[in-house]
Coordinates of C-alpha atoms in Angstrom, one line a residue:
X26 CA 142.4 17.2 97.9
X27 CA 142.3 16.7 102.0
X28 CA 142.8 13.7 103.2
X29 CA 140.3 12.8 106.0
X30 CA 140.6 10.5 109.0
X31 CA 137.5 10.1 111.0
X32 CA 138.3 9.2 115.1
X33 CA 136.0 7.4 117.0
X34 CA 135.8 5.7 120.3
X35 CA 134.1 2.8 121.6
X36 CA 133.4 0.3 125.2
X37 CA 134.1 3.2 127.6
X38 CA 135.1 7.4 127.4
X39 CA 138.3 8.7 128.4
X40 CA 140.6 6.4 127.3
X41 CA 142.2 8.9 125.0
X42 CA 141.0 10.1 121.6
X43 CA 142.1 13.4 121.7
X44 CA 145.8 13.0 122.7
X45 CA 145.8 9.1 120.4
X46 CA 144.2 11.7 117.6
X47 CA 146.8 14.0 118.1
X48 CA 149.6 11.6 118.4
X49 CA 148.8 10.1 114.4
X50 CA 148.6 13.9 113.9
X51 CA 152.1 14.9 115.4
X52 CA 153.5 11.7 113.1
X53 CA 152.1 12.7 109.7
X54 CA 153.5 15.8 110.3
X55 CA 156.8 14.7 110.8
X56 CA 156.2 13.2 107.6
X57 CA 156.0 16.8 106.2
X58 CA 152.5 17.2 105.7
X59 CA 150.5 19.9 106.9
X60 CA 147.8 18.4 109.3
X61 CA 144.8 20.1 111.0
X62 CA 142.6 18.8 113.2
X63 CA 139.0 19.0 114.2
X64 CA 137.0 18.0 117.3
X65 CA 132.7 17.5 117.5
X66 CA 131.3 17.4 120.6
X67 CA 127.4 15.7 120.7
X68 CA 126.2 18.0 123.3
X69 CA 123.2 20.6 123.1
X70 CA 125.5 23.6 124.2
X71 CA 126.7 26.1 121.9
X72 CA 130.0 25.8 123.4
X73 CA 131.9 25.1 126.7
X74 CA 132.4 28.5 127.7
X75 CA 129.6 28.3 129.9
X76 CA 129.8 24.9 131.9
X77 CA 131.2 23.9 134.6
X78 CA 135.1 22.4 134.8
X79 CA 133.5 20.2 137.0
X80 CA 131.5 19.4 133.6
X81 CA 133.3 19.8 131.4
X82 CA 137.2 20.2 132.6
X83 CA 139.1 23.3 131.2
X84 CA 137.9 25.6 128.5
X85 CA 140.5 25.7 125.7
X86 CA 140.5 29.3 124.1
X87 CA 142.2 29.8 120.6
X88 CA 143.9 32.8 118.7
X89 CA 140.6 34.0 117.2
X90 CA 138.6 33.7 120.5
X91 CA 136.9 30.2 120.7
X92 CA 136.1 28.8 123.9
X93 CA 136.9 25.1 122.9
X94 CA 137.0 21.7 124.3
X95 CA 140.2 21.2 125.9
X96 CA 141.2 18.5 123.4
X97 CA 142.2 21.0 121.3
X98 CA 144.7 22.4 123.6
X99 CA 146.6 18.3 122.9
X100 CA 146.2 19.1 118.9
X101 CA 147.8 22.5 119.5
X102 CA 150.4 20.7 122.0
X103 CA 151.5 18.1 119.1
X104 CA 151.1 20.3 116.0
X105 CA 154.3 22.5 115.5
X106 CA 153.0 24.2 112.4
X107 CA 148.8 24.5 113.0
X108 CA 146.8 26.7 114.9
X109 CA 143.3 25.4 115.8
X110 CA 140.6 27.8 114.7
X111 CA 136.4 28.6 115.6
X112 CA 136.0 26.2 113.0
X113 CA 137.9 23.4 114.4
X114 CA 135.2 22.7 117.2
X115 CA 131.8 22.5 117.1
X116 CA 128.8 21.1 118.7
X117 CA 125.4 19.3 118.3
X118 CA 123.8 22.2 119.9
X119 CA 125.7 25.1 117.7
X120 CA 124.8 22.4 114.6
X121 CA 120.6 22.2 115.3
X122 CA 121.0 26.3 116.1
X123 CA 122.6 27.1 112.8
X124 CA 120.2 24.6 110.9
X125 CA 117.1 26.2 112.7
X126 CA 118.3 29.9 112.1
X127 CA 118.5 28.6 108.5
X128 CA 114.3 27.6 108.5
X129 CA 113.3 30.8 110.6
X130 CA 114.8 32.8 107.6
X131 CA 113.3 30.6 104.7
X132 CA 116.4 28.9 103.3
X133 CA 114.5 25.7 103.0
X134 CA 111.9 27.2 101.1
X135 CA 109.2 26.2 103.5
X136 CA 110.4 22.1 102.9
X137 CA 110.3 19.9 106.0
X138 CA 113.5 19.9 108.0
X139 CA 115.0 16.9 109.4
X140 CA 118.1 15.2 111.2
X141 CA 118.7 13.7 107.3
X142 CA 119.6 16.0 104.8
X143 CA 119.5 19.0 106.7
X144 CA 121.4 18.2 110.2
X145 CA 124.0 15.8 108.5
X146 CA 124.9 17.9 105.4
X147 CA 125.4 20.9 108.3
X148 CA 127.8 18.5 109.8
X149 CA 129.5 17.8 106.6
X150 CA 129.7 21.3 105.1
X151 CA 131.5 22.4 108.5
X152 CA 134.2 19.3 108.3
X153 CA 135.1 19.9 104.8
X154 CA 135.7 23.5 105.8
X155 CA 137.4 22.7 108.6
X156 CA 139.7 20.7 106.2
X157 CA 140.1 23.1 103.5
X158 CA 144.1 23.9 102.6
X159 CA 145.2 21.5 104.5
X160 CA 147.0 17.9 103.0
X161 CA 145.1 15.8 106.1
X162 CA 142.6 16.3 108.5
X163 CA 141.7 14.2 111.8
X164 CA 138.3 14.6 112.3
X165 CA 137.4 13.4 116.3
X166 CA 134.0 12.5 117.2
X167 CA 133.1 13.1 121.5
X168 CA 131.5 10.4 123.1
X169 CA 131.7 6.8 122.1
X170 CA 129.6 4.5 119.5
X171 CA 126.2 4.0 120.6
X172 CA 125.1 7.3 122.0
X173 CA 122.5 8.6 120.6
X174 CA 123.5 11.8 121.0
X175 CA 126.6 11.2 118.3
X176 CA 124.0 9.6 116.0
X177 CA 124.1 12.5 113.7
X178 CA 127.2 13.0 113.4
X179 CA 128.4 8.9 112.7
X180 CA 125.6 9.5 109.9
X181 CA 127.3 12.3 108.2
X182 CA 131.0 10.4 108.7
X183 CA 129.0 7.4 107.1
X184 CA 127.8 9.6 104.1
X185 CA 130.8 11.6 103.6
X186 CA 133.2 8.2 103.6
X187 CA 130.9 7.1 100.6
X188 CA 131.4 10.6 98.9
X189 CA 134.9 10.8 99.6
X190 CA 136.2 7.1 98.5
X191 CA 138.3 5.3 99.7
X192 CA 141.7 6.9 99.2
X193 CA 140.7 10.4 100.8
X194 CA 138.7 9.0 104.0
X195 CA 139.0 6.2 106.6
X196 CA 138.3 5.7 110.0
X197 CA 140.2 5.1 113.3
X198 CA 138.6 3.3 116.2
X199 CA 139.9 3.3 119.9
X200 CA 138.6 0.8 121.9
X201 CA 139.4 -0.4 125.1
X202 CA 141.0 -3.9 125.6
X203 CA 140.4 -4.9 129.2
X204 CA 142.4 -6.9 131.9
X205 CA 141.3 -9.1 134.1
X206 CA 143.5 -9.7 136.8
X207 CA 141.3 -13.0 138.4
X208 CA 141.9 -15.0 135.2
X209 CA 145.1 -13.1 134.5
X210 CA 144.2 -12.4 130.6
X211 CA 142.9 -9.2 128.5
X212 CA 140.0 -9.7 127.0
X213 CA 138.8 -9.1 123.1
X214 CA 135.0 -9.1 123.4
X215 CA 134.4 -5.6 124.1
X216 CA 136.4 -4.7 121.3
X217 CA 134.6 -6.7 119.1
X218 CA 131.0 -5.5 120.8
X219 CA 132.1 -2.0 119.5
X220 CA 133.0 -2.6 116.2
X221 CA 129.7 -4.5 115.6
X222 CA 128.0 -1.6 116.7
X223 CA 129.9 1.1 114.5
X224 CA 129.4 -1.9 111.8
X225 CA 125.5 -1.7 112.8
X226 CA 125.2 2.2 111.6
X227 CA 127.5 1.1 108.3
X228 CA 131.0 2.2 109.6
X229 CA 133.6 0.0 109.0
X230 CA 137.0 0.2 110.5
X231 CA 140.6 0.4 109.0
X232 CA 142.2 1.2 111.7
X233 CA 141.8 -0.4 115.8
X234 CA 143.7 1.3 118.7
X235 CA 143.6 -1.2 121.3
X236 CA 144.3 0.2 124.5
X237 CA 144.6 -1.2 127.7
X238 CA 146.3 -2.1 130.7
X239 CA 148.5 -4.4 129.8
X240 CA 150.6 -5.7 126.7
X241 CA 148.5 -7.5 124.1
X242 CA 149.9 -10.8 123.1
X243 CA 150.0 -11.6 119.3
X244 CA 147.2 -14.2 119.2
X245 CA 144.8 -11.7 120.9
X246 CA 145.7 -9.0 118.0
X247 CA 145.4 -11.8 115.2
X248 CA 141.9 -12.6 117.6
X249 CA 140.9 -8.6 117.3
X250 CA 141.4 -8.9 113.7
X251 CA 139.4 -11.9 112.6
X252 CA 136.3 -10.8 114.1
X253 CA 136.5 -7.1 113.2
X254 CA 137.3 -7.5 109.7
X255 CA 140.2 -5.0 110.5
X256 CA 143.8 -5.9 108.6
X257 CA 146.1 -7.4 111.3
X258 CA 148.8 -5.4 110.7
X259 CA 146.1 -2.0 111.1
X260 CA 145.2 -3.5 114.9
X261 CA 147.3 -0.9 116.7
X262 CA 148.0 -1.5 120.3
X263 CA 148.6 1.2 122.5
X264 CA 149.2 0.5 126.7
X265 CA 149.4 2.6 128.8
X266 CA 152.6 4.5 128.9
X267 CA 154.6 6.6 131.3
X268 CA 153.9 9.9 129.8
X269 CA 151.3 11.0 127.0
X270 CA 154.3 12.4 125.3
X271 CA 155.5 8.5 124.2
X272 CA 152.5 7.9 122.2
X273 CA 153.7 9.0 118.8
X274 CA 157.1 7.1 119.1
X275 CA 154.3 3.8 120.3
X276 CA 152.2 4.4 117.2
X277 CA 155.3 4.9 114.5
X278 CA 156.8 1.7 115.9
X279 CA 153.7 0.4 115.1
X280 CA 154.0 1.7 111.3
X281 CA 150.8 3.4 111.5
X282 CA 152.2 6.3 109.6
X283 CA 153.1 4.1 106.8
X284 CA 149.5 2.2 106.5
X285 CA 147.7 5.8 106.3
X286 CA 149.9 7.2 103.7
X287 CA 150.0 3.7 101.8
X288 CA 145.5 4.0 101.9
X289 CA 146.2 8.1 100.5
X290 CA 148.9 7.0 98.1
X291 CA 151.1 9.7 99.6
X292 CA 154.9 10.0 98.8
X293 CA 156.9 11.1 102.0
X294 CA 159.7 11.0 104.0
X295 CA 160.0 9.1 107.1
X296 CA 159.1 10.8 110.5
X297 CA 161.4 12.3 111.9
X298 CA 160.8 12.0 115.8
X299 CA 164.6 12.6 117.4
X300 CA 162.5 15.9 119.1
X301 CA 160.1 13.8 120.7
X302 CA 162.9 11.1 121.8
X303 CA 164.5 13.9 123.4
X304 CA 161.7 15.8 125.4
X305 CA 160.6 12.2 126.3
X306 CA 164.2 11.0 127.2
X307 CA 164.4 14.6 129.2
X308 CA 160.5 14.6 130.8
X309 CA 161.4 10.5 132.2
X310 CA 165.0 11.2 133.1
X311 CA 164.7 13.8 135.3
X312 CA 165.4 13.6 139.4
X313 CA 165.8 17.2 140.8
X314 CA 161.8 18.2 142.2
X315 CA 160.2 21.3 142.7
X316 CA 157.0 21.7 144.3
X317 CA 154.2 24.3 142.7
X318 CA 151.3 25.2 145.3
X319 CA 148.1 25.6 142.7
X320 CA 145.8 27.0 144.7
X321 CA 142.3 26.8 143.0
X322 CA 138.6 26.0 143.9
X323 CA 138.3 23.2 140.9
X324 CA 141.6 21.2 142.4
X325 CA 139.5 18.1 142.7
X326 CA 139.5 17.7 138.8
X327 CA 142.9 18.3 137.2
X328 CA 141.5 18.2 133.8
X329 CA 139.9 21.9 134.8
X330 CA 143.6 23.2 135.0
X331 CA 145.2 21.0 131.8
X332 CA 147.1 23.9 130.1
X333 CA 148.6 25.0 133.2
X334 CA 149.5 21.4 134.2
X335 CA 151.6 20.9 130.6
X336 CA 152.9 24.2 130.9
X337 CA 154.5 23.7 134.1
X338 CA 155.5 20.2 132.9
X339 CA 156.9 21.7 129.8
X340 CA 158.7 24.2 131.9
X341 CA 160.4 21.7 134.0
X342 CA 161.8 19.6 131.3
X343 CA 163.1 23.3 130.2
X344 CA 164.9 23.4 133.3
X345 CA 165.5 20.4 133.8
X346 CA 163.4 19.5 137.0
X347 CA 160.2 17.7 137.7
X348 CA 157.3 20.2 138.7
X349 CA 155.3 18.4 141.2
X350 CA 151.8 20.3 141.5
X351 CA 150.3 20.3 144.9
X352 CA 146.9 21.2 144.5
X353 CA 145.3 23.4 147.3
X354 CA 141.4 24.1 147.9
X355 CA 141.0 28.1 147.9
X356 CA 138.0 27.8 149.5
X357 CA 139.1 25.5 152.4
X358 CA 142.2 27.7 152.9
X359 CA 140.1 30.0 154.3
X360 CA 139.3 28.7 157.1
X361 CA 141.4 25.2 157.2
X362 CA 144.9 26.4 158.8
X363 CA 146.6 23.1 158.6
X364 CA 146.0 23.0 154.6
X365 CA 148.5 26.6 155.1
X366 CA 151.5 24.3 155.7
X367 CA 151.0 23.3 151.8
X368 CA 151.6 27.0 151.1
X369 CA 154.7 27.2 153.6
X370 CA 156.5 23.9 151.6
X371 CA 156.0 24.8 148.5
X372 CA 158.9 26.4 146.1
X373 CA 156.4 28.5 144.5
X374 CA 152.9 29.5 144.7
X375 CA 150.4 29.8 141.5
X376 CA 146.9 31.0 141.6
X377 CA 144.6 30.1 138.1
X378 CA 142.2 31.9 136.1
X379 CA 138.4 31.6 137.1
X380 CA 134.7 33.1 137.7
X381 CA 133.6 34.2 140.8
X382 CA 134.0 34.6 144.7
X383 CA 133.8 31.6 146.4
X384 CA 137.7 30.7 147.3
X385 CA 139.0 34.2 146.7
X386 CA 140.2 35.1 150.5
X387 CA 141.8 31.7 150.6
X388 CA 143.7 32.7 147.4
X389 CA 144.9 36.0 148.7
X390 CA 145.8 34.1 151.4
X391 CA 148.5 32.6 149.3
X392 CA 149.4 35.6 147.7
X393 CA 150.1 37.2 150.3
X394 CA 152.5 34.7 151.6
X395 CA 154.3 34.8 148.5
X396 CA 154.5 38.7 148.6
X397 CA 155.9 38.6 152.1
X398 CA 158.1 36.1 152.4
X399 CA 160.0 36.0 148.7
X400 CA 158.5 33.2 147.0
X401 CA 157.7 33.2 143.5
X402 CA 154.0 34.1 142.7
X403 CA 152.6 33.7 138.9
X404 CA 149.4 35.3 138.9
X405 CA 146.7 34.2 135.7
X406 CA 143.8 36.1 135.2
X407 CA 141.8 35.8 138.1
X408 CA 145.3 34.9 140.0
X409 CA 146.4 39.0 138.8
X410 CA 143.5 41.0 140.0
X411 CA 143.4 39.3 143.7
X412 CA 147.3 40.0 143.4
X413 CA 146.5 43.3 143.1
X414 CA 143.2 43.8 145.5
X415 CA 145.8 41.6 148.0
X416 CA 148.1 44.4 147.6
X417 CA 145.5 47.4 148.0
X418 CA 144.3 46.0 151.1
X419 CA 147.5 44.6 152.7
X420 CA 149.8 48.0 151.7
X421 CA 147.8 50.8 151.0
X422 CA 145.1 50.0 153.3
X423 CA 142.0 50.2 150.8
X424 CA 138.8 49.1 151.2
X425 CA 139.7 46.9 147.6
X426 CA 137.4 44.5 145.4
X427 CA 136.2 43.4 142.5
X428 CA 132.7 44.6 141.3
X429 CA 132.4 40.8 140.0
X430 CA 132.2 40.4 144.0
X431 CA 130.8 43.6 145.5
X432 CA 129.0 46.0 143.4
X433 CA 129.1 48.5 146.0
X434 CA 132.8 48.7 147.3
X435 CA 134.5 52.1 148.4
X436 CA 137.4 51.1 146.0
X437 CA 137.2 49.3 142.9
X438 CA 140.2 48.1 141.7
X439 CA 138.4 45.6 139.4
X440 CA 136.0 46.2 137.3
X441 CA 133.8 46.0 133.9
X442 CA 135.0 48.1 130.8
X443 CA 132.5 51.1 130.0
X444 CA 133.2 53.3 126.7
X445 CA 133.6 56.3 128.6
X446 CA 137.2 58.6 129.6
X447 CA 137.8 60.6 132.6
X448 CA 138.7 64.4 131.9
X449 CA 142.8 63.1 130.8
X450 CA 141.1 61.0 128.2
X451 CA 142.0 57.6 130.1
X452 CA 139.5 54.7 129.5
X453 CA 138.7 54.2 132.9
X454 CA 135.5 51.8 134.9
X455 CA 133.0 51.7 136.8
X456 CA 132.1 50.1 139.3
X457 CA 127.6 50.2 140.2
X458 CA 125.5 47.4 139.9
X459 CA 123.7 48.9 136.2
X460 CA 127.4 48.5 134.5
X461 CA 126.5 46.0 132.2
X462 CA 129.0 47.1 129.5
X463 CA 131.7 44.8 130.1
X464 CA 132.3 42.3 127.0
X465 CA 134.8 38.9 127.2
X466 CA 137.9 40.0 125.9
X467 CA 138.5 36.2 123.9
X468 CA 141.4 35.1 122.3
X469 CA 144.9 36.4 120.8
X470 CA 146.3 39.8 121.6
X471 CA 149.1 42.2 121.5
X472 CA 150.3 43.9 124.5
X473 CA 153.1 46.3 124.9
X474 CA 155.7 45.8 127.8
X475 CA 156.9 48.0 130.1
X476 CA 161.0 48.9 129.1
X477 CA 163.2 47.7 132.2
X478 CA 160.5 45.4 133.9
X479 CA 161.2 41.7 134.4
X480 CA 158.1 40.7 131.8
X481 CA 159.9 42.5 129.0
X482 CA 163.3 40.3 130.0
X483 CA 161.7 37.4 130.6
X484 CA 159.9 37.6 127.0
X485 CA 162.5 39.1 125.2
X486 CA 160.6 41.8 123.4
X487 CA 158.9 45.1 124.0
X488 CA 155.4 43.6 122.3
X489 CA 153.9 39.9 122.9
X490 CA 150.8 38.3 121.6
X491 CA 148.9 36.0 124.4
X492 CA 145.2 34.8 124.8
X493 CA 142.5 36.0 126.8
X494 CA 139.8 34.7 128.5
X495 CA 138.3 37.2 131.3
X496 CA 135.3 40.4 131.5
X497 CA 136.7 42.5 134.3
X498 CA 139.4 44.7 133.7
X499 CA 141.8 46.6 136.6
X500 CA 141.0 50.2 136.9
X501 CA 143.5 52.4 135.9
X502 CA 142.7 55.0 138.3
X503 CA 144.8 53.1 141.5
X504 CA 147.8 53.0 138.9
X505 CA 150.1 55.7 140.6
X506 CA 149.4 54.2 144.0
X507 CA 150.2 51.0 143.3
X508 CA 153.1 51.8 141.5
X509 CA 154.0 54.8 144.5
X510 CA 153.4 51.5 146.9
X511 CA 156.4 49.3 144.6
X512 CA 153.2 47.5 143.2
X513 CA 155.0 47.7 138.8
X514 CA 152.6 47.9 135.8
X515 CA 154.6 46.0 133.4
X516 CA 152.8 45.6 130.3
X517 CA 149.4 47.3 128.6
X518 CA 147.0 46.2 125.7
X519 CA 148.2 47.8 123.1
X520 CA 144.4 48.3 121.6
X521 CA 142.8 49.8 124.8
X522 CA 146.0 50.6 127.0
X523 CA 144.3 48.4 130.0
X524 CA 146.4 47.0 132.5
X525 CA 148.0 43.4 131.6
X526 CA 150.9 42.8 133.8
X527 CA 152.1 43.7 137.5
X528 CA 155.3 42.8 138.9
X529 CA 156.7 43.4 142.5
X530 CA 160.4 44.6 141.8
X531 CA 161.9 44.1 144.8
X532 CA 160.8 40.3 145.6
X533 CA 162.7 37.6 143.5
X534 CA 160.0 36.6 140.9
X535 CA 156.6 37.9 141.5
X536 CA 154.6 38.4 138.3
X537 CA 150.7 38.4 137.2
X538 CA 149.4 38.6 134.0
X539 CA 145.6 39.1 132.8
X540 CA 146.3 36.9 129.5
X541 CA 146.4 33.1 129.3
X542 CA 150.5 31.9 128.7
X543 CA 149.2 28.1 129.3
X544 CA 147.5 28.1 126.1
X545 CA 150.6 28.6 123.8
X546 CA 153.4 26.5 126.0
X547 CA 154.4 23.9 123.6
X548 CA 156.3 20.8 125.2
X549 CA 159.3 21.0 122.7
X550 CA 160.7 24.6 124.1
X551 CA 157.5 25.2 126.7
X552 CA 157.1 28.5 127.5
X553 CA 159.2 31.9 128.4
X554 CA 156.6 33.3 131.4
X555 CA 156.4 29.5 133.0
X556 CA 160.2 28.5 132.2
X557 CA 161.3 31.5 134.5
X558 CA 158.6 31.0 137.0
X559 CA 160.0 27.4 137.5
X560 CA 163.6 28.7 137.3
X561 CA 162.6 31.1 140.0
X562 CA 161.4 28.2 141.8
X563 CA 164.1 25.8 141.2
X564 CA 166.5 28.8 142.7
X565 CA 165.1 29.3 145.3
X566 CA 164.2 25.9 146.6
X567 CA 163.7 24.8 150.0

């Protein structure tokens, strides 16, 4: 039977569920148990595929095609052996839209509906499914204690702890410990505040993770304890540490792992961490720099670039250098000259995925740079088609855009997908304003590379399997003069043979892709496509 552990969080947001969540997760596997993990989010959208980053921060997408809370990109980080899943994020608003669907087609049999049975045992059916086949599952509520909008949700935890007992479900609080510097001493009463609210709706905690500042001194914990009616031993103190990446070695040192499988009555071996250790010892140790120009218009938050950011974190430990990450405007690059001397010190220039115009001539601006003066380019998504409109307009002189920008340009080299072939029987796209065919290519799949091309050596394989995230499509029509131009195709879906890859073969590492690499980089190995592209960069350094 699974094994639940319910996450909560309490006194402020962001002090770090997800990654603490993932951390206990990351150390019961090491234990040799197969761990999954699941994230509710209390707000009325469907899902975050449609926000803002400035909302919302990145838009995690798994293998089947969820657009997910970028939480779930630190379960997949930690988690050798799981793959998160549709089912392993969901929302208040996709919640009330599946229970309402359910009364427009009669399944209540014309009974009143109401937050208690009908929202909570939605809540419940979807955690025990998210759980299924798996020997524990972290379940982590968004939002902390007290919101109303998580009220639902802490009800169904409430209920399902009762059904479950004790020795398949308990739940782990993070709460925030804080410092004051005036009177030079953390203070406990916030912590305590929070419990008694969790305490107020009938949740109990067994486990606290303190966090804070500073280190907690002994008679603080044994202070925690006492008034939370928590075990001392199961108040957990977590400060903050040098990298995220330390937090399961903090925890196990704390013998979390062995209080959670003493409550489940489970028989394993100890964790074995020495993989963490090293990445950590290898992430902290390292002196050599490179600098990566990002050059986005969400720069102001980092959280709307996560992936990317571990991937290229992941990649310098890889090769063993510290990737620092100068984050450009696109849309001030346009215009802002001095903010070009960014582009001219970096080692490497790397333009994101994203929706829409704004910032696009400031990006091309980049690329073009890169093109011309030999310094490695990665292109994602977004960052690939202005690579290859850049190129159109820079060498072959064409009138180049996106329909996503200009419905009416002379020469489309990006557009929507239509399911129509020109006389050769090539998909191919068009490019006026009623094209409303397209359809969001979403999650995991296959492409076939191009034999001799610098993507098929840098993967090592003539077929890969990345995620997607992206409407518009490049139109296969400006293939031969790109490629008559020294513009390569390097790699096609193998479902739809649309364009995935370009390369430039004579520049030292210029390559674009239309899939999502940052999704799958994994700290312990990181990722072939961004452990070149820092390679490239550390060779080349200024």
């Amino acid at each position: 039977m699974t094994k639940f552990i319910f996450v909560t969080g309490g006194v402020v947001s962001s002090l770090g569920k997800g990654i603490t969540a993932a951390s206990v997760a990351a150390i019961l596997e090491a234990r040799g148990l197969k761990v999954t993990m699941t994230k509710m989010d209390p707000y009325i959208n469907i899902d975050p595929g449609t926000m803002s980053p400035f909302q919302h921060g990145e838009v995690f997408v798994t293998e089947d095609g969820a657009e997910t809370d970028l939480d779930l990109g630190y379960y997949e980080r930690f988690l050798r052996h799981s793959k998160m899943t549709q089912r392993n994020n969901f929302t208040s608003g996709r919640i009330y839209s599946a229970v309402i669907e359910k009364e427009r087609r009669g399944d209540y049999l014309g009974g009143t509906v109401q937050v208690i049975p009908h929202i909570t045992d939605e809540i419940k059916a979807r955690i025990r499914a998210s759980g299924e086949g798996y020997d524990i599952a972290m379940i982590e509520i968004g939002g902390t204690v007290g919101d109303i909008e998580s009220l639902p949700f802490m009800e169904a935890v409430r209920q399902m702890q009762v059904e479950l007992g004790r020795n398949n479900a308990m739940l782990m609080h993070l709460t925030l410990v804080p410092y004051i510097a005036s009177a030079g001493e953390s203070k406990t009463k916030p912590t305590q505040h929070s419990v008694k609210e969790l305490r107020s709706i009938g949740l109990q905690p067994d486990v606290l993770i303190c966090r804070s500042e500073h280190a907690i001194s002994d008679d603080n914990r044994l202070k925690i304890a006492s008034f939370t009616n928590v075990e001392q031993r199961a108040v957990i103190l977590c400060p903050d540490a040098k990298s995220i990446y330390q937090i399961p070695s903090i925890l196990h040192a704390q013998h979390l792992d062995d209080l959670i499988c003493e409550r489940f009555g489970l028989d394993t071996p100890e964790a074995d961490l020495s993989d963490w250790h090293q990445f950590t010892q290898a992430l902290l140790n390292t002196q050599e720099t490179v600098t990566v120009a990002m050059v986005g218009k969400y720069v102001e938050l980092p959280d709307a670039y996560k992936s990317i950011n571990e991937a290229l974190l992941h990649a310098g430990v890889a090769n063993n250098v510290k990737v620092n990450i100068d984050y450009v405007d696109a849309e001030k690059l346009e215009n802002d000259d001095s903010l070009f001397e960014h582009i001219k010190a970096a080692d490497a220039v790397l333009v994101p995925g994203g929706f829409g115009e704004r910032g696009t001539l400031g990006k091309m601006k980049a690329i073009r740079y890169a093109r011309e003066n030999n310094v490695p380019y990665l292109g994602i998504c977004l960052g690939m088609q202005l690579a290859v409109i850049e190129f159109a307009r820079n060498v072959l002189g064409l009138d180049a855009n996106s329909t996503e920008f200009d419905k009416k340009t002379k020469a489309p080299l990006i557009g929507l997908i239509t399911e129509w072939f020109d006389e050769k029987g090539e998909l191919q796209l068009r490019s006026d304003a009623s094209d409303l065919g397209g359809t969001m290519r979403l999650g995991a799949q296959k492409a076939e590379l191009v034999e001799d091309s610098k993507l098929r050596q840098i993967y090592g394989s003539p077929v890969i399997t990345e995620r997607h995230r992206h409407r518009y499509e490049m139109n296969g029509r400006y293939i031969e003069q790109l490629e008559n131009a020294g513009m390569k195709i390097s790699g096609y879906s193998a479902k739809q043979h649309l364009v995935e890859s370009v390369e430039i073969a004579n520049h030292p590492w210029y390559v674009a892709v239309q899939f999502h690499p940052e999704f799958t980089s994994q700290p312990r190995g990181g990722h072939p496509l961004f452990n070149s592209f820092v390679a490239a960069a550390k060779q080349t350094k200024k």
